[in-house]
Tab-separated table of C-alpha atoms and ligand atoms in Angstrom:
chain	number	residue	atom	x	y	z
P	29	UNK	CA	13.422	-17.427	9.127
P	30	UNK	CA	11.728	-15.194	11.377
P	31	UNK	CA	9.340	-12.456	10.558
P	32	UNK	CA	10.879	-9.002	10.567
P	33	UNK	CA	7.602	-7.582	12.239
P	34	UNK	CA	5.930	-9.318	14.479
P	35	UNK	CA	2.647	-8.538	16.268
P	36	UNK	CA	1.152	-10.206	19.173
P	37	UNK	CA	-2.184	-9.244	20.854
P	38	UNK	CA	-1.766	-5.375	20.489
P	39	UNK	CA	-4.041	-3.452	22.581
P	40	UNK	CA	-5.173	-0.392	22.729
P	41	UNK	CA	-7.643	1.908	24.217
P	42	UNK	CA	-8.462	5.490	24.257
P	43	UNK	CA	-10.705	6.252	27.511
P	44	UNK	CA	-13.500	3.883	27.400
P	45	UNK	CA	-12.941	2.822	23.617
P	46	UNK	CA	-10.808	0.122	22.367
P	47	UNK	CA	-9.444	0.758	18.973
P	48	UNK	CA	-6.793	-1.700	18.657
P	49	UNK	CA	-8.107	-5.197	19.999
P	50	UNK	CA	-5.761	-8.052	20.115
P	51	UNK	CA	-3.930	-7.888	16.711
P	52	UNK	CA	-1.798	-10.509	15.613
P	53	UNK	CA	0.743	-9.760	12.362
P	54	UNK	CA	3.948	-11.322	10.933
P	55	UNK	CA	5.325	-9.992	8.261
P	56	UNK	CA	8.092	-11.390	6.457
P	57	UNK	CA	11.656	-9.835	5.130
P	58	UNK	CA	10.607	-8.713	1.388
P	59	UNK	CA	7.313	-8.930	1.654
P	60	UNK	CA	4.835	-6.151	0.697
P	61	UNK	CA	2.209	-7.072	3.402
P	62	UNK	CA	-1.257	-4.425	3.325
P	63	UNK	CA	-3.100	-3.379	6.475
P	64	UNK	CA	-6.396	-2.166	5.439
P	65	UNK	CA	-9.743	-1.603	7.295
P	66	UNK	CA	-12.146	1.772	7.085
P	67	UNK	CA	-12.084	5.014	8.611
P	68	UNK	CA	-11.178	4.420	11.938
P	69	UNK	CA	-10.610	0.927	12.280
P	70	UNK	CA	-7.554	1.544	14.137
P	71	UNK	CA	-5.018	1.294	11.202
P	72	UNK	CA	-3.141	4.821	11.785
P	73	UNK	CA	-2.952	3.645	15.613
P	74	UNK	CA	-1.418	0.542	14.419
P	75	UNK	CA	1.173	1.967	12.652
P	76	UNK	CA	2.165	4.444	15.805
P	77	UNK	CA	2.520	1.707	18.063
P	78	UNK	CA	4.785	0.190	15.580
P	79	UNK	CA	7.380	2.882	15.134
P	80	UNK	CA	7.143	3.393	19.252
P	81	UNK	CA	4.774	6.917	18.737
P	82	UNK	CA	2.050	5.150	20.898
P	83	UNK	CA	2.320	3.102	23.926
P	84	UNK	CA	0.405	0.089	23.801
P	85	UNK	CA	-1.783	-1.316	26.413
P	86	UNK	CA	-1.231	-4.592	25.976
P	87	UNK	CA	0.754	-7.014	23.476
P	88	UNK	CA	4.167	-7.262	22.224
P	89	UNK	CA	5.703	-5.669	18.815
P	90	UNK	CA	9.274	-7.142	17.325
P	91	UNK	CA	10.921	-5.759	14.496
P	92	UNK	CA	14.297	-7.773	13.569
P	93	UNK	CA	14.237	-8.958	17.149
P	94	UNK	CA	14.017	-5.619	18.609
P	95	UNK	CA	11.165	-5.107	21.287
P	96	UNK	CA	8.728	-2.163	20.670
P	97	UNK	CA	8.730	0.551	22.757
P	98	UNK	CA	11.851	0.034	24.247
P	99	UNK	CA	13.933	-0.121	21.102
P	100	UNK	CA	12.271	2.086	19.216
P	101	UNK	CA	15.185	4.369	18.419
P	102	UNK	CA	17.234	1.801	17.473
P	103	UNK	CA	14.466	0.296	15.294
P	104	UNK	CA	13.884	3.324	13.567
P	105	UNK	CA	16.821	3.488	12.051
P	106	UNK	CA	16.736	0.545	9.893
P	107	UNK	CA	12.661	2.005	9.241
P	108	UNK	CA	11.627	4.659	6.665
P	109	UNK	CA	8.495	6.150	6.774
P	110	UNK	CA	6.321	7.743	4.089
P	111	UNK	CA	3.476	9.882	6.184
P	112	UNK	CA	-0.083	10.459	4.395
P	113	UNK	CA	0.505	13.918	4.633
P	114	UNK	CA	3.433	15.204	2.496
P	115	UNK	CA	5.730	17.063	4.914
P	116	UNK	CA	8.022	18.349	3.139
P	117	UNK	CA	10.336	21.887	4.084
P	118	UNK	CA	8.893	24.291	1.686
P	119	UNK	CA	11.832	26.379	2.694
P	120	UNK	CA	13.991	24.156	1.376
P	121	UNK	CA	14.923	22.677	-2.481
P	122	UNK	CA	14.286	18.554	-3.495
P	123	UNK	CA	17.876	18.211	-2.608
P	124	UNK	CA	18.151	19.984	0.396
P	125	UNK	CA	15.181	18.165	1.728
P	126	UNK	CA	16.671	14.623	1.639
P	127	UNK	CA	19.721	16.022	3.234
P	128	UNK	CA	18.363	17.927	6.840
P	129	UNK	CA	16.169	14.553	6.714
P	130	UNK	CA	19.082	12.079	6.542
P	131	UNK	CA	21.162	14.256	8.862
P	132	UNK	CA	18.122	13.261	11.578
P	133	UNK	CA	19.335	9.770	11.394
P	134	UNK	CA	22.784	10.629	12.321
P	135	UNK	CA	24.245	10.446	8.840
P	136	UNK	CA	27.072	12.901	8.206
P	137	UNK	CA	26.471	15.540	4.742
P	138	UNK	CA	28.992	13.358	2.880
P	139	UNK	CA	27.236	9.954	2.583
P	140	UNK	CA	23.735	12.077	2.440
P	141	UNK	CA	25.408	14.058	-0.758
P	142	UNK	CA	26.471	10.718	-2.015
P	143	UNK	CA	22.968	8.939	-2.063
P	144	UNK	CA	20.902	11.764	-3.381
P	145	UNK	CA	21.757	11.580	-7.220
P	146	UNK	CA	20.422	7.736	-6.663
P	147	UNK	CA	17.342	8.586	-4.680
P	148	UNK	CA	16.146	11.691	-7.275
P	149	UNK	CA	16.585	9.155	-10.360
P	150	UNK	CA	14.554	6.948	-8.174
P	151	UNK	CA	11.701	9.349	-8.220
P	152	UNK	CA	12.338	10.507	-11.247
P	153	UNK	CA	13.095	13.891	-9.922
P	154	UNK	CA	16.688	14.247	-11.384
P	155	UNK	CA	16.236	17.418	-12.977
P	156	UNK	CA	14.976	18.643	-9.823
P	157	UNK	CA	17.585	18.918	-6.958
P	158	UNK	CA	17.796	22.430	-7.125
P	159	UNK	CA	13.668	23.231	-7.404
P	160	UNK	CA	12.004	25.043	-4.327
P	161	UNK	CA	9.173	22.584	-3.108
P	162	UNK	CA	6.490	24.945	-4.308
P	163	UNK	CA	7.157	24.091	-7.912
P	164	UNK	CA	6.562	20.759	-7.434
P	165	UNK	CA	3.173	18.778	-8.608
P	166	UNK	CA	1.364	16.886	-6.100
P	167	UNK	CA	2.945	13.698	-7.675
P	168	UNK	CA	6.745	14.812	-7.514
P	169	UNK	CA	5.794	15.754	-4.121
P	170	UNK	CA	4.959	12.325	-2.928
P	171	UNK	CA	8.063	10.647	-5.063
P	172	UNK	CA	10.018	13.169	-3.011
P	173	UNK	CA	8.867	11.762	0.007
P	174	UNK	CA	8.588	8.600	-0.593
P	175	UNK	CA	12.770	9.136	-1.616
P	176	UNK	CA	13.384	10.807	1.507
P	177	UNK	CA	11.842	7.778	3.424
P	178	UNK	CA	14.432	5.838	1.542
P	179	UNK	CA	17.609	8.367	2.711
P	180	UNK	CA	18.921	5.843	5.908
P	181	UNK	CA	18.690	2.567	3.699
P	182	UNK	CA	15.686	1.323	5.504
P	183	UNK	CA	15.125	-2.817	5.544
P	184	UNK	CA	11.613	-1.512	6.565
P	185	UNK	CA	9.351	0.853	5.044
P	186	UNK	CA	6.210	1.612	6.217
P	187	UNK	CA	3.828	3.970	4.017
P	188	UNK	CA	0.122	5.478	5.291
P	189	UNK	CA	-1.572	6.043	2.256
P	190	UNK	CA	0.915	6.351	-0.373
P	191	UNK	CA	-1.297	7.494	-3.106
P	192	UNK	CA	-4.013	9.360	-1.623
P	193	UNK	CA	-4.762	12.017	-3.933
P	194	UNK	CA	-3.064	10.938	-6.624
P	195	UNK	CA	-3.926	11.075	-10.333
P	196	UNK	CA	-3.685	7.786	-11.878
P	197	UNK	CA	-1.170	8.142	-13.765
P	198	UNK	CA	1.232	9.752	-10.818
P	199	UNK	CA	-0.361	6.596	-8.882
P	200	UNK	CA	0.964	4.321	-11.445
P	201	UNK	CA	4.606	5.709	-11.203
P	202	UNK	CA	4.162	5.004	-7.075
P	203	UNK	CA	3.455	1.543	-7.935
P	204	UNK	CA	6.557	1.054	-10.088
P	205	UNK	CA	8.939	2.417	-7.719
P	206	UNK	CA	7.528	0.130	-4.392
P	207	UNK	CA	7.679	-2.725	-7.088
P	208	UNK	CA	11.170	-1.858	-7.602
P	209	UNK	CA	11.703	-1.586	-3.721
P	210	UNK	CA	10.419	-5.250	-2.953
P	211	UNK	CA	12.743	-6.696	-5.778
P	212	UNK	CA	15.638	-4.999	-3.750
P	213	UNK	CA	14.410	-7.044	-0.907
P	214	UNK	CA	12.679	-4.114	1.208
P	215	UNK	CA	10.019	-5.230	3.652
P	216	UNK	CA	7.336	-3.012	2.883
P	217	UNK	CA	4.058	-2.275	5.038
P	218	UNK	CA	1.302	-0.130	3.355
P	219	UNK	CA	-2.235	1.146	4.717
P	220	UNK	CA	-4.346	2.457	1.482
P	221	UNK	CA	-8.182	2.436	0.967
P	222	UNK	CA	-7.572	1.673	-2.604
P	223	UNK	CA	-8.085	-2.033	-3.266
P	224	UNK	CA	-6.661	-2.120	-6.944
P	225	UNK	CA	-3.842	-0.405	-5.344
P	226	UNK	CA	-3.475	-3.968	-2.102
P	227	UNK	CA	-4.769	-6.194	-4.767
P	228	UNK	CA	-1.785	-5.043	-7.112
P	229	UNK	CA	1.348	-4.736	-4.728
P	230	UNK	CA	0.356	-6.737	-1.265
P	231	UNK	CA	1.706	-10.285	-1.067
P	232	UNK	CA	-0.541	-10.391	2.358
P	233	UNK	CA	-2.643	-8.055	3.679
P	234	UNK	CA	-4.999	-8.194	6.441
P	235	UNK	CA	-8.853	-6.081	6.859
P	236	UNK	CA	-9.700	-4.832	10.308
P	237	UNK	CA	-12.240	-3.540	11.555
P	238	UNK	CA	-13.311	-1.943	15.097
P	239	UNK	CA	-9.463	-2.911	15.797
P	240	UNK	CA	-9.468	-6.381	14.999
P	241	UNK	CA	-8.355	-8.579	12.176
P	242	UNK	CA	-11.418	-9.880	9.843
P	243	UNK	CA	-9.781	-11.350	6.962
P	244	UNK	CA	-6.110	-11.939	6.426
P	245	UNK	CA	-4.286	-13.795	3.490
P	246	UNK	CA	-2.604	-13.406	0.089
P	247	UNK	CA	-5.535	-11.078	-1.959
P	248	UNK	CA	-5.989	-13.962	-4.514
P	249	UNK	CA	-7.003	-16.896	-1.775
P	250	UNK	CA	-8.664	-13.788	0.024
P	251	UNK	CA	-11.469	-13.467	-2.996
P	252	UNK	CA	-11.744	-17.229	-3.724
P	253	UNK	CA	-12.367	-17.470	-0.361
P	254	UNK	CA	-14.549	-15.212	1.097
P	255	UNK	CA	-16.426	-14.338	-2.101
P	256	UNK	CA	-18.410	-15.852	-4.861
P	257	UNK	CA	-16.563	-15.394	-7.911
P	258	UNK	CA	-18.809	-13.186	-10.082
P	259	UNK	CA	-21.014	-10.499	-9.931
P	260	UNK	CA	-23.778	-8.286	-11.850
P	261	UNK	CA	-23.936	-4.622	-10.965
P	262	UNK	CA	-27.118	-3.906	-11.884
P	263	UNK	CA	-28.558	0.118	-11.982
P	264	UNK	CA	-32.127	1.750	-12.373
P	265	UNK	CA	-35.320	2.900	-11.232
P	266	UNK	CA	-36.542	-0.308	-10.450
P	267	UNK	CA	-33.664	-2.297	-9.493
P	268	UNK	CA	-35.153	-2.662	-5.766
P	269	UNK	CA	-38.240	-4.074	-7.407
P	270	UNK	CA	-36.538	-6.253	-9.850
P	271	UNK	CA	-34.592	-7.737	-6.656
P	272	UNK	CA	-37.331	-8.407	-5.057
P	273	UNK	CA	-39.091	-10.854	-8.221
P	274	UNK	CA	-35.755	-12.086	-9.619
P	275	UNK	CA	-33.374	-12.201	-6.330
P	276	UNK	CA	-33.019	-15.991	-7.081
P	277	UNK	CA	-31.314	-15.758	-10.064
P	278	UNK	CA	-28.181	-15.394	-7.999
P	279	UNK	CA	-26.127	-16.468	-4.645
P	280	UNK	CA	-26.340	-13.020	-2.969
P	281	UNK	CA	-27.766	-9.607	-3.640
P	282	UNK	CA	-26.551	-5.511	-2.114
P	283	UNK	CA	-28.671	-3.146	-2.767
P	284	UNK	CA	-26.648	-0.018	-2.272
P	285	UNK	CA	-29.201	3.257	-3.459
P	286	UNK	CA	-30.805	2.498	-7.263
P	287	UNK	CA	-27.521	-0.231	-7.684
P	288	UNK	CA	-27.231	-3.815	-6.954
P	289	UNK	CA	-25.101	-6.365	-7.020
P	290	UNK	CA	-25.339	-9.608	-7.345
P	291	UNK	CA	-23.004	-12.055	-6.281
P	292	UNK	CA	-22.619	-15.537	-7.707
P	293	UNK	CA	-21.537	-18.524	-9.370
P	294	UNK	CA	-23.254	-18.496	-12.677
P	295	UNK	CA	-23.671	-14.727	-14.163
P	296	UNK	CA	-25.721	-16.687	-17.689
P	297	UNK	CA	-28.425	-16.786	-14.909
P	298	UNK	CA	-28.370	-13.242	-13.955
P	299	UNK	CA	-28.083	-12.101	-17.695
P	300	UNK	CA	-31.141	-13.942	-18.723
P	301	UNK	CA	-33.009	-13.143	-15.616
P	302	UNK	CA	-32.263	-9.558	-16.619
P	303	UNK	CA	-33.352	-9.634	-20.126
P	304	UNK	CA	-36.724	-8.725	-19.798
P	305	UNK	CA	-35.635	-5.531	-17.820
P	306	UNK	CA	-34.886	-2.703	-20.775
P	307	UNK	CA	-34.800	-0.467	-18.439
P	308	UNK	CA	-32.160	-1.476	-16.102
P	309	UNK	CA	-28.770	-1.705	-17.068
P	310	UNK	CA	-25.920	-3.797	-16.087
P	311	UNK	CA	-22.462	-4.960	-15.925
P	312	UNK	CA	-21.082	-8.122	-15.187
P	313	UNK	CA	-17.097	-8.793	-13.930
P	314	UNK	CA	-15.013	-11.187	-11.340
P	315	UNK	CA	-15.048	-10.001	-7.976
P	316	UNK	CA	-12.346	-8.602	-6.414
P	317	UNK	CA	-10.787	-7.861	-3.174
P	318	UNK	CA	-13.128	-4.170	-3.146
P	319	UNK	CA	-16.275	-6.643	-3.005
P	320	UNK	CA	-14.641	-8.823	-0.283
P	321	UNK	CA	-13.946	-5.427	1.653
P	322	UNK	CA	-17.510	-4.401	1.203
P	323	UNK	CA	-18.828	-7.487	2.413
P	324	UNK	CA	-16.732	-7.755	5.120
P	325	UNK	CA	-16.696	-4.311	6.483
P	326	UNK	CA	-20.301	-3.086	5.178
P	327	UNK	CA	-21.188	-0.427	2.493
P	328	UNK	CA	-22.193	2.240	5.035
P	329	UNK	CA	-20.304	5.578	5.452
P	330	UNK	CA	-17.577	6.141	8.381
P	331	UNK	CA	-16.514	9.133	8.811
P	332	UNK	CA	-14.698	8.418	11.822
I	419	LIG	P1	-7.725	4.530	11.030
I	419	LIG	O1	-6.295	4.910	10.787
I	419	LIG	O2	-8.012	3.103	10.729
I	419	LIG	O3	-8.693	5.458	10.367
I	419	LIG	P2	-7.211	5.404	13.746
I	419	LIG	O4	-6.166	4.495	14.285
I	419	LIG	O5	-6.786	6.751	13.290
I	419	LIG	O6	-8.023	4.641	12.610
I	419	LIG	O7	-8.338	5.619	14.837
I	419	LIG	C1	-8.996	4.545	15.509
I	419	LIG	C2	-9.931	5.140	16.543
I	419	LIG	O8	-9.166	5.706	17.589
I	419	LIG	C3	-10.835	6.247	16.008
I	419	LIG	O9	-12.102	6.097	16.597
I	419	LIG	C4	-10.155	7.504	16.481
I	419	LIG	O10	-11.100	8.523	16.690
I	419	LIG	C5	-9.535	7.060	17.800
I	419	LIG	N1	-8.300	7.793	18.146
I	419	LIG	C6	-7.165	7.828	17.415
I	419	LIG	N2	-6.216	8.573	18.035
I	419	LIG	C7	-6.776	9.019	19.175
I	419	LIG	C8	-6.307	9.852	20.263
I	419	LIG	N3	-5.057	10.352	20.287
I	419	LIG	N4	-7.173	10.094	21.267
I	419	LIG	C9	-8.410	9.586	21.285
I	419	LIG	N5	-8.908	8.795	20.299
I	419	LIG	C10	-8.112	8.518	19.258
């Protein structure tokens, strides 16, 4: 079958800069695929060329066979799209909301009226059709949207930081209902800087960087891949001068401020090389895909 997105050598540049650099993407029908990549790695850009926002410079974008710019109308019907900023019409109640939004895709008030009960119980908003936006939380806020996205029967659904800001537990109730969106068979494509949150949901995902892909696979074969499979975050004082004497006991070392971490095959080593170090202490866990981002992309700030 072929992919329902697919992403040939996109280019793009912005004056002298190029932020999107020959990026290559399929992503299947039902799968939850992940773009990540830090501030300013060209991510946003990405996802603007893809719903026909941005022109590219160079490459080719498909989704279900339709070519991207030209078709974007027509492709954005069969797309819903969750934006990292909530834009919601304050003016307007829960309800309301999901039907101006739905009449934007041509729908007529009848079938709108007809799919809202669904789409409320879907964010668990059912008691709310009739509340202004205002009394909202933050969490019911992004359900809401994340419904509304949801209002044309999308095959698509693209989300830019779904759960930015989010308390855990309202980011926990996100998860559930994109879980319950990929086991109806929606293709789902999400940008987020949380890695619990790729690692959990993403059956692919792919890290850029500077506008080009630097990793891309399932988030399992992703950490058995690029990373040794345990590390030792060790804090203190003296950590930079432990590394120095006792580096060896270990495959790799960071040294991020007074922590370190230290990557490697056999953490028995690194817990007896650190027993003779009261005042440093330590924990020791599996890697995961946050460790393979940090290696990959570096642990300096962007604030691009
Ligand atoms: P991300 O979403 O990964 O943070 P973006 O796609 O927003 O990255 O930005 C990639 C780069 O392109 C950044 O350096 C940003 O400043 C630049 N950029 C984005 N949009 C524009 C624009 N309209 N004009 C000029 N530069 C832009």
């Amino acid at each position: 079958m072929p992919p329902l997105v697919s992403i040939r050598s996109l280019g793009k540049r912005y004056g002298a800069t190029e932020v999107v650099r020959g990026l290559d993407i399929d992503i299947g029908a039902g799968e939850c695929f992940g773009l990540l990549g830090p501030n300013g790695a060209g991510k946003t850009t990405t996802l603007r060329m893809l719903l026909g926002l941005v022109q590219p410079d160079a490459g080719e974008i498909r989704i279900g066979g339709m070519a991207i710019p030209r078709e974007a109308r027509e492709a954005r019907q069969r797309i819903g799209v969750m934006p990292q900023m909530d834009n919601l019409d304050p003016d307007f109640s829960a309800a309301e909301n999901l039907l101006v939004y739905g009449r934007y895709f041509g729908l007529n008030d009848l079938t709108i009226r007809a799919r809202i009960p669904a789409l409320l119980e879907f964010a668990g908003l059912s008691g709310k059709a009739d509340s202004p936006i205002a009394t909202l939380s933050g969490g019911m806020k992004r359900r809401l949207t994340l419904a509304r996205a949801l209002i044309n029967d999308p095959e698509l659904i693209v989300l830019d930081e779904p759960t930015t800001g989010l308390d855990p537990q309202a980011r926990h109730v996100i998860w559930q209902g994109l879980r319950r969106l990929t086991q109806q068979g929606k293709t789902i494509l999400l940008t987020t800087h949380f890695m619990e949150e790729a690692e959990r949901l993403c059956d692919r995902l792919t890290i850029v960087d500077h506008g080009q892909t630097i990793a891309s696979g399932r988030p399992r074969d992703l950490i058995d891949r690029e990373i040794e499979p345990f590390v030792t975050e060790v804090f203190g004082e003296s950590v930079a001068q432990w590394a120095e004497t006792h580096g060896s006991c270990c495959e790799r070392l960071e040294l991020s401020g007074e922590s370190l971490y230290c990557y490697g095959r056999d953490p028995d080593r690194v817990r007896a090389a650190l027993q003779h170090a009261p005042d440093l202490h330590y924990v020791q866990r599996p890697s995961n895909l946050e460790d393979v981002f940090l290696k990959l992309t570096g642990r300096e700030l962007r604030d691009a």
